[in-house]
């Protein structure tokens, strides 16, 4: 695996989930793989789970993690090509990336969508530069359009808790005070479409995601209708594609509460976190025994470890 962005990068999903199970059961069984190897984790944005789970996954594999907080610890990096660097950015990615690549064996990058220039974001301009200039395998730790480590952990969590072969999984938009990227819902949709689940997207009009990620998913504009008989409810806010990166609706009737959960098949509740309580989901639902947000977050170590393990095995 030269890079980890899309569900196809992990290959056969059944095999990947089986491997995730093994990694979870015996996390230290592959300590030899990472010996004398280094992963550099580059953060352009905030992180709690991704930062900690990636470091933990690396340590489990005997791999040394180094974390770089761009905008905090390092020079501010210019990401655009051909610009006169007369502003606050001291160094260009074209130098910074090969330098980072020369110090490590694997690279993970967190770089959120800017949400102003759709083309820049949807071309994955920053991550592509990491691939091109580093010469090292690159893992998206949530880039402009995808968050594959999250989606892999989500799928593994569903696999662990499902009680029927083909569960109904509903991803619902929910209100949020700020404009958020589409990366999490894009990846969740992409991975659910590839998995053996009955997948439905519930959203208000105007929140349609990019067709390459929606695929063949059923899109339902009536949240109560979508929730009927659901086995898993995955809540997430995202901003609109058109006008790009804008909040066009804050309808609080979409906050996931007992009213919607009542029509499900006693569904489990999932969210990638961080979550805004009583915006995205009520206290009652997130604090209920059907909420899986903590085991879901714990599985972030597992998904990251499978990806790093595969990359190390191919070296
Ligand atoms: C990010 C997102 O893509 O939605 C990261 C999720 C893993 N979430 C946020 O930025 C939430 C920030 C907030 O103010 O609630």
CSV table of C-alpha atoms and ligand atoms in Angstrom, one decimal:
chain,number,residue,atom,x,y,z
A,1,UNK,CA,0.0,0.0,0.0
A,2,UNK,CA,1.7,3.1,-1.3
A,3,UNK,CA,-0.8,5.5,0.2
A,4,UNK,CA,-4.0,5.2,2.3
A,5,UNK,CA,-6.9,7.4,1.1
A,6,UNK,CA,-9.7,5.2,-0.3
A,7,UNK,CA,-11.4,2.0,0.6
A,8,UNK,CA,-9.7,0.3,-2.5
A,9,UNK,CA,-6.3,0.9,-0.9
A,10,UNK,CA,-7.0,-1.7,1.8
A,11,UNK,CA,-7.9,-4.3,-0.8
A,12,UNK,CA,-10.3,-7.1,0.2
A,13,UNK,CA,-12.5,-5.7,3.1
A,14,UNK,CA,-13.2,-9.1,4.6
A,15,UNK,CA,-9.5,-9.8,4.9
A,16,UNK,CA,-8.8,-6.3,6.3
A,17,UNK,CA,-11.5,-6.8,9.0
A,18,UNK,CA,-10.1,-10.2,9.9
A,19,UNK,CA,-6.7,-8.7,10.3
A,20,UNK,CA,-8.2,-5.9,12.4
A,21,UNK,CA,-9.6,-8.6,14.7
A,22,UNK,CA,-6.1,-10.2,15.0
A,23,UNK,CA,-4.4,-6.9,15.7
A,24,UNK,CA,-6.9,-6.1,18.4
A,25,UNK,CA,-6.4,-9.4,20.0
A,26,UNK,CA,-2.6,-9.4,19.9
A,27,UNK,CA,-1.5,-5.8,19.4
A,28,UNK,CA,2.2,-6.5,20.2
A,29,UNK,CA,2.7,-9.5,17.9
A,30,UNK,CA,4.3,-7.5,15.2
A,31,UNK,CA,6.8,-5.4,17.2
A,32,UNK,CA,9.7,-6.5,15.0
A,33,UNK,CA,8.1,-4.8,11.9
A,34,UNK,CA,8.7,-1.3,13.1
A,35,UNK,CA,12.2,-1.8,14.6
A,36,UNK,CA,14.5,1.1,13.6
A,37,UNK,CA,11.7,2.6,11.6
A,38,UNK,CA,10.1,6.0,12.1
A,39,UNK,CA,6.7,7.5,11.2
A,40,UNK,CA,6.3,11.3,11.1
A,41,UNK,CA,2.8,12.5,11.9
A,42,UNK,CA,2.2,16.0,10.4
A,43,UNK,CA,-0.7,18.0,11.8
A,44,UNK,CA,-1.9,21.1,10.1
A,45,UNK,CA,-5.1,21.0,12.3
A,46,UNK,CA,-6.2,20.0,15.7
A,47,UNK,CA,-6.6,16.4,16.8
A,48,UNK,CA,-7.2,14.3,19.8
A,49,UNK,CA,-8.0,10.7,18.7
A,50,UNK,CA,-6.0,10.7,15.5
A,51,UNK,CA,-2.9,12.1,17.2
A,52,UNK,CA,-3.0,9.6,20.1
A,53,UNK,CA,-4.3,6.6,18.3
A,54,UNK,CA,-1.7,6.9,15.5
A,55,UNK,CA,1.1,7.2,18.0
A,56,UNK,CA,-0.3,4.2,20.0
A,57,UNK,CA,-0.6,2.2,16.8
A,58,UNK,CA,3.0,3.0,15.9
A,59,UNK,CA,4.3,2.1,19.4
A,60,UNK,CA,2.4,-1.2,19.2
A,61,UNK,CA,4.3,-2.0,16.0
A,62,UNK,CA,7.7,-1.0,17.5
A,63,UNK,CA,7.7,2.0,15.2
A,64,UNK,CA,8.9,5.3,16.5
A,65,UNK,CA,6.4,8.2,16.1
A,66,UNK,CA,7.5,11.8,15.7
A,67,UNK,CA,4.7,14.4,15.8
A,68,UNK,CA,5.0,17.7,14.0
A,69,UNK,CA,2.5,20.4,14.6
A,70,UNK,CA,2.6,22.7,11.6
A,71,UNK,CA,1.5,26.3,12.5
A,72,UNK,CA,2.7,25.6,16.1
A,73,UNK,CA,6.2,24.1,16.2
A,74,UNK,CA,7.4,24.5,12.7
A,75,UNK,CA,7.7,27.2,10.1
A,76,UNK,CA,4.4,28.1,8.6
A,77,UNK,CA,4.2,26.3,5.3
A,78,UNK,CA,3.1,27.6,1.9
A,79,UNK,CA,1.0,25.1,0.1
A,80,UNK,CA,0.2,27.0,-3.2
A,81,UNK,CA,2.4,26.8,-6.2
A,82,UNK,CA,4.1,29.7,-8.0
A,83,UNK,CA,3.3,32.3,-5.4
A,84,UNK,CA,5.5,35.2,-4.2
A,85,UNK,CA,6.2,34.2,-0.6
A,86,UNK,CA,5.9,37.7,0.8
A,87,UNK,CA,3.3,36.8,3.5
A,88,UNK,CA,3.5,35.0,6.8
A,89,UNK,CA,4.6,31.6,5.3
A,90,UNK,CA,8.3,31.0,5.7
A,91,UNK,CA,8.8,27.7,4.0
A,92,UNK,CA,7.3,25.9,1.0
A,93,UNK,CA,5.9,22.3,1.0
A,94,UNK,CA,8.3,21.6,-1.9
A,95,UNK,CA,11.3,21.8,0.5
A,96,UNK,CA,9.5,20.8,3.7
A,97,UNK,CA,8.1,17.5,2.4
A,98,UNK,CA,11.3,16.0,1.0
A,99,UNK,CA,13.1,17.0,4.2
A,100,UNK,CA,10.4,15.3,6.3
A,101,UNK,CA,10.6,12.3,4.0
A,102,UNK,CA,14.4,12.0,4.5
A,103,UNK,CA,13.9,11.6,8.3
A,104,UNK,CA,11.3,8.8,8.2
A,105,UNK,CA,9.9,5.6,6.6
A,106,UNK,CA,6.1,6.5,6.8
A,107,UNK,CA,4.2,9.7,6.9
A,108,UNK,CA,0.8,10.5,8.2
A,109,UNK,CA,-0.8,13.9,7.3
A,110,UNK,CA,-3.8,15.7,8.8
A,111,UNK,CA,-4.8,18.6,6.6
A,112,UNK,CA,-8.5,19.7,6.6
A,113,UNK,CA,-10.4,21.1,3.7
A,114,UNK,CA,-10.0,24.9,3.6
A,115,UNK,CA,-13.7,25.0,2.5
A,116,UNK,CA,-13.1,28.0,0.3
A,117,UNK,CA,-11.6,26.6,-3.0
A,118,UNK,CA,-13.5,23.4,-3.9
A,119,UNK,CA,-11.1,22.5,-6.6
A,120,UNK,CA,-8.0,22.8,-4.4
A,121,UNK,CA,-9.7,20.7,-1.7
A,122,UNK,CA,-11.2,18.0,-4.0
A,123,UNK,CA,-7.9,17.6,-5.9
A,124,UNK,CA,-6.4,16.7,-2.5
A,125,UNK,CA,-3.7,19.2,-3.5
A,126,UNK,CA,-1.8,19.0,-0.2
A,127,UNK,CA,-1.8,15.2,0.2
A,128,UNK,CA,-0.8,14.7,-3.4
A,129,UNK,CA,2.2,16.9,-2.8
A,130,UNK,CA,3.2,14.7,0.2
A,131,UNK,CA,3.0,11.7,-2.1
A,132,UNK,CA,4.9,13.3,-4.9
A,133,UNK,CA,7.7,14.9,-2.9
A,134,UNK,CA,8.3,12.6,0.0
A,135,UNK,CA,9.0,9.3,-1.7
A,136,UNK,CA,7.4,7.6,1.3
A,137,UNK,CA,4.0,5.9,1.9
A,138,UNK,CA,1.5,8.5,3.0
A,139,UNK,CA,-1.6,7.9,5.3
A,140,UNK,CA,-4.4,10.4,5.3
A,141,UNK,CA,-5.2,11.3,8.9
A,142,UNK,CA,-8.2,13.3,7.6
A,143,UNK,CA,-7.3,15.2,4.5
A,144,UNK,CA,-9.4,17.6,2.5
A,145,UNK,CA,-11.9,15.0,1.2
A,146,UNK,CA,-11.4,11.7,3.2
A,147,UNK,CA,-10.8,10.3,6.7
A,148,UNK,CA,-10.1,6.6,5.9
A,149,UNK,CA,-8.7,5.7,9.3
A,150,UNK,CA,-12.0,6.8,10.9
A,151,UNK,CA,-14.2,5.0,8.3
A,152,UNK,CA,-12.1,1.7,8.7
A,153,UNK,CA,-12.6,1.9,12.5
A,154,UNK,CA,-16.3,2.7,12.0
A,155,UNK,CA,-16.8,-0.4,9.8
A,156,UNK,CA,-14.8,-2.6,12.2
A,157,UNK,CA,-17.0,-1.3,15.1
A,158,UNK,CA,-20.2,-2.2,13.1
A,159,UNK,CA,-18.7,-5.6,12.4
A,160,UNK,CA,-18.1,-6.2,16.1
A,161,UNK,CA,-21.6,-5.1,17.2
A,162,UNK,CA,-23.8,-6.3,14.4
A,163,UNK,CA,-26.3,-9.1,15.2
A,164,UNK,CA,-27.4,-9.7,11.6
A,165,UNK,CA,-25.5,-10.4,8.5
A,166,UNK,CA,-26.6,-7.3,6.6
A,167,UNK,CA,-27.5,-4.5,9.1
A,168,UNK,CA,-29.2,-1.3,8.1
A,169,UNK,CA,-26.8,1.6,8.6
A,170,UNK,CA,-28.1,5.2,8.5
A,171,UNK,CA,-25.8,8.2,8.2
A,172,UNK,CA,-27.6,11.3,9.2
A,173,UNK,CA,-26.7,14.9,8.8
A,174,UNK,CA,-27.2,16.9,12.1
A,175,UNK,CA,-26.9,20.6,12.9
A,176,UNK,CA,-23.6,22.3,14.0
A,177,UNK,CA,-22.7,25.9,14.6
A,178,UNK,CA,-19.7,25.9,12.3
A,179,UNK,CA,-18.9,24.9,8.7
A,180,UNK,CA,-17.3,21.4,8.8
A,181,UNK,CA,-15.5,19.4,6.1
A,182,UNK,CA,-17.2,16.6,4.1
A,183,UNK,CA,-14.2,14.2,4.7
A,184,UNK,CA,-15.8,12.1,7.5
A,185,UNK,CA,-19.2,11.5,5.7
A,186,UNK,CA,-17.4,11.0,2.3
A,187,UNK,CA,-15.3,8.2,3.7
A,188,UNK,CA,-18.1,6.7,5.8
A,189,UNK,CA,-20.3,6.5,2.7
A,190,UNK,CA,-17.4,5.2,0.6
A,191,UNK,CA,-16.7,2.4,3.1
A,192,UNK,CA,-20.3,1.5,3.7
A,193,UNK,CA,-21.0,1.3,0.0
A,194,UNK,CA,-18.1,-1.2,-0.2
A,195,UNK,CA,-19.3,-3.2,2.8
A,196,UNK,CA,-22.2,-5.7,3.0
A,197,UNK,CA,-24.7,-3.3,4.7
A,198,UNK,CA,-28.0,-1.7,3.8
A,199,UNK,CA,-26.8,1.9,3.6
A,200,UNK,CA,-29.0,5.0,3.8
A,201,UNK,CA,-28.0,8.7,3.9
A,202,UNK,CA,-30.5,11.0,5.7
A,203,UNK,CA,-30.0,14.7,5.0
A,204,UNK,CA,-31.9,18.0,4.4
A,205,UNK,CA,-32.2,19.2,0.8
A,206,UNK,CA,-29.0,21.0,-0.3
A,207,UNK,CA,-26.6,18.8,1.7
A,208,UNK,CA,-25.9,16.3,-1.1
A,209,UNK,CA,-22.4,14.9,-1.0
A,210,UNK,CA,-20.1,14.5,-4.0
A,211,UNK,CA,-21.6,11.7,-6.2
A,212,UNK,CA,-18.3,9.8,-6.2
A,213,UNK,CA,-18.8,9.1,-2.5
A,214,UNK,CA,-22.6,8.8,-2.5
A,215,UNK,CA,-22.4,6.0,-5.0
A,216,UNK,CA,-25.4,3.8,-4.9
A,217,UNK,CA,-26.5,4.8,-1.4
A,218,UNK,CA,-30.2,5.6,-0.9
A,219,UNK,CA,-30.6,9.3,0.0
A,220,UNK,CA,-33.6,10.1,2.1
A,221,UNK,CA,-34.8,13.6,2.9
A,222,UNK,CA,-37.1,12.5,5.7
A,223,UNK,CA,-35.0,11.7,8.8
A,224,UNK,CA,-37.8,9.7,10.6
A,225,UNK,CA,-38.4,7.6,7.4
A,226,UNK,CA,-34.7,6.9,7.1
A,227,UNK,CA,-34.4,5.8,10.7
A,228,UNK,CA,-37.1,3.2,10.5
A,229,UNK,CA,-35.6,-0.2,11.4
A,230,UNK,CA,-32.1,1.1,11.5
A,231,UNK,CA,-29.5,-1.1,13.3
A,232,UNK,CA,-26.8,1.6,13.4
A,233,UNK,CA,-27.2,5.4,13.4
A,234,UNK,CA,-24.1,7.4,12.4
A,235,UNK,CA,-24.5,11.1,13.0
A,236,UNK,CA,-22.3,13.8,11.4
A,237,UNK,CA,-22.5,17.4,10.4
A,238,UNK,CA,-21.0,18.5,7.1
A,239,UNK,CA,-21.1,21.8,5.1
A,240,UNK,CA,-22.8,22.1,1.8
A,241,UNK,CA,-21.1,21.3,-1.5
A,242,UNK,CA,-23.0,24.2,-3.2
A,243,UNK,CA,-22.4,26.9,-2.1
A,244,UNK,CA,-19.2,25.2,-1.2
A,245,UNK,CA,-18.3,25.0,2.5
A,246,UNK,CA,-21.3,26.9,3.7
A,247,UNK,CA,-23.8,26.3,6.5
A,248,UNK,CA,-27.2,26.5,4.8
A,249,UNK,CA,-29.3,24.9,7.5
A,250,UNK,CA,-29.2,24.7,11.3
A,251,UNK,CA,-32.6,22.9,11.7
A,252,UNK,CA,-32.5,21.6,15.3
A,253,UNK,CA,-35.2,19.1,14.5
A,254,UNK,CA,-32.4,17.0,13.0
A,255,UNK,CA,-30.5,16.7,16.3
A,256,UNK,CA,-30.6,12.9,17.0
A,257,UNK,CA,-32.7,12.3,20.1
A,258,UNK,CA,-35.0,9.7,21.6
A,259,UNK,CA,-37.8,10.6,19.2
A,260,UNK,CA,-35.8,9.4,16.1
A,261,UNK,CA,-34.1,6.5,17.9
A,262,UNK,CA,-37.6,5.2,18.9
A,263,UNK,CA,-38.4,4.1,15.3
A,264,UNK,CA,-35.1,2.2,14.9
A,265,UNK,CA,-34.4,-1.4,15.6
A,266,UNK,CA,-32.9,-0.4,19.0
A,267,UNK,CA,-30.0,1.0,17.0
A,268,UNK,CA,-26.5,1.6,18.2
A,269,UNK,CA,-25.4,5.2,18.0
A,270,UNK,CA,-22.0,6.1,16.4
A,271,UNK,CA,-20.1,9.4,16.0
A,272,UNK,CA,-16.5,10.0,15.1
A,273,UNK,CA,-16.0,12.7,17.8
A,274,UNK,CA,-15.5,15.4,18.8
A,275,UNK,CA,-19.3,15.8,19.1
A,276,UNK,CA,-21.3,18.9,20.1
A,277,UNK,CA,-23.8,17.6,22.7
A,278,UNK,CA,-27.4,18.7,22.2
A,279,UNK,CA,-26.6,20.0,18.7
A,280,UNK,CA,-25.6,16.7,16.9
A,281,UNK,CA,-27.1,14.3,19.5
A,282,UNK,CA,-28.9,14.7,22.8
A,283,UNK,CA,-27.3,13.8,26.1
A,284,UNK,CA,-29.9,11.0,26.5
A,285,UNK,CA,-28.8,9.2,23.3
A,286,UNK,CA,-25.0,9.6,23.6
A,287,UNK,CA,-25.1,8.6,27.2
A,288,UNK,CA,-27.4,5.6,26.6
A,289,UNK,CA,-26.1,2.0,26.7
A,290,UNK,CA,-26.6,1.8,22.9
A,291,UNK,CA,-24.0,4.5,22.2
A,292,UNK,CA,-20.7,3.1,20.9
A,293,UNK,CA,-18.7,6.3,20.6
A,294,UNK,CA,-16.1,5.2,23.1
A,295,UNK,CA,-15.4,1.7,21.7
A,296,UNK,CA,-15.5,3.3,18.2
A,297,UNK,CA,-12.8,5.7,19.2
A,298,UNK,CA,-10.8,2.9,20.8
A,299,UNK,CA,-10.9,1.1,17.4
A,300,UNK,CA,-9.0,4.0,15.9
A,301,UNK,CA,-5.8,2.3,17.2
A,302,UNK,CA,-6.8,-0.9,15.4
A,303,UNK,CA,-7.5,0.7,12.0
A,304,UNK,CA,-4.3,2.8,12.1
A,305,UNK,CA,-2.3,-0.2,13.2
A,306,UNK,CA,-3.5,-2.4,10.3
A,307,UNK,CA,-2.6,0.3,7.8
A,308,UNK,CA,0.9,0.9,9.2
A,309,UNK,CA,1.4,-2.9,9.6
A,310,UNK,CA,0.6,-3.5,5.9
A,311,UNK,CA,2.9,-0.7,4.8
A,312,UNK,CA,5.8,-2.0,6.9
A,313,UNK,CA,5.2,-5.5,5.6
A,314,UNK,CA,5.7,-4.3,2.1
A,315,UNK,CA,9.0,-2.6,2.8
B,1,LIG,C1,-13.7,17.6,12.2
B,1,LIG,C2,-14.6,17.3,11.0
B,1,LIG,O1,-14.0,16.9,9.9
B,1,LIG,O2,-15.8,17.4,11.1
B,1,LIG,C3,-12.9,16.4,12.6
B,1,LIG,C4,-13.7,15.2,12.9
B,1,LIG,C5,-12.8,14.0,13.1
B,1,LIG,N1,-14.5,18.1,13.2
B,1,LIG,C6,-14.4,19.4,13.7
B,1,LIG,O3,-13.6,20.2,13.2
B,1,LIG,C7,-15.3,19.8,14.9
B,1,LIG,C8,-15.0,21.1,15.4
B,1,LIG,C9,-16.0,21.7,16.3
B,1,LIG,O4,-15.9,22.9,16.5
B,1,LIG,O5,-17.0,21.0,16.8
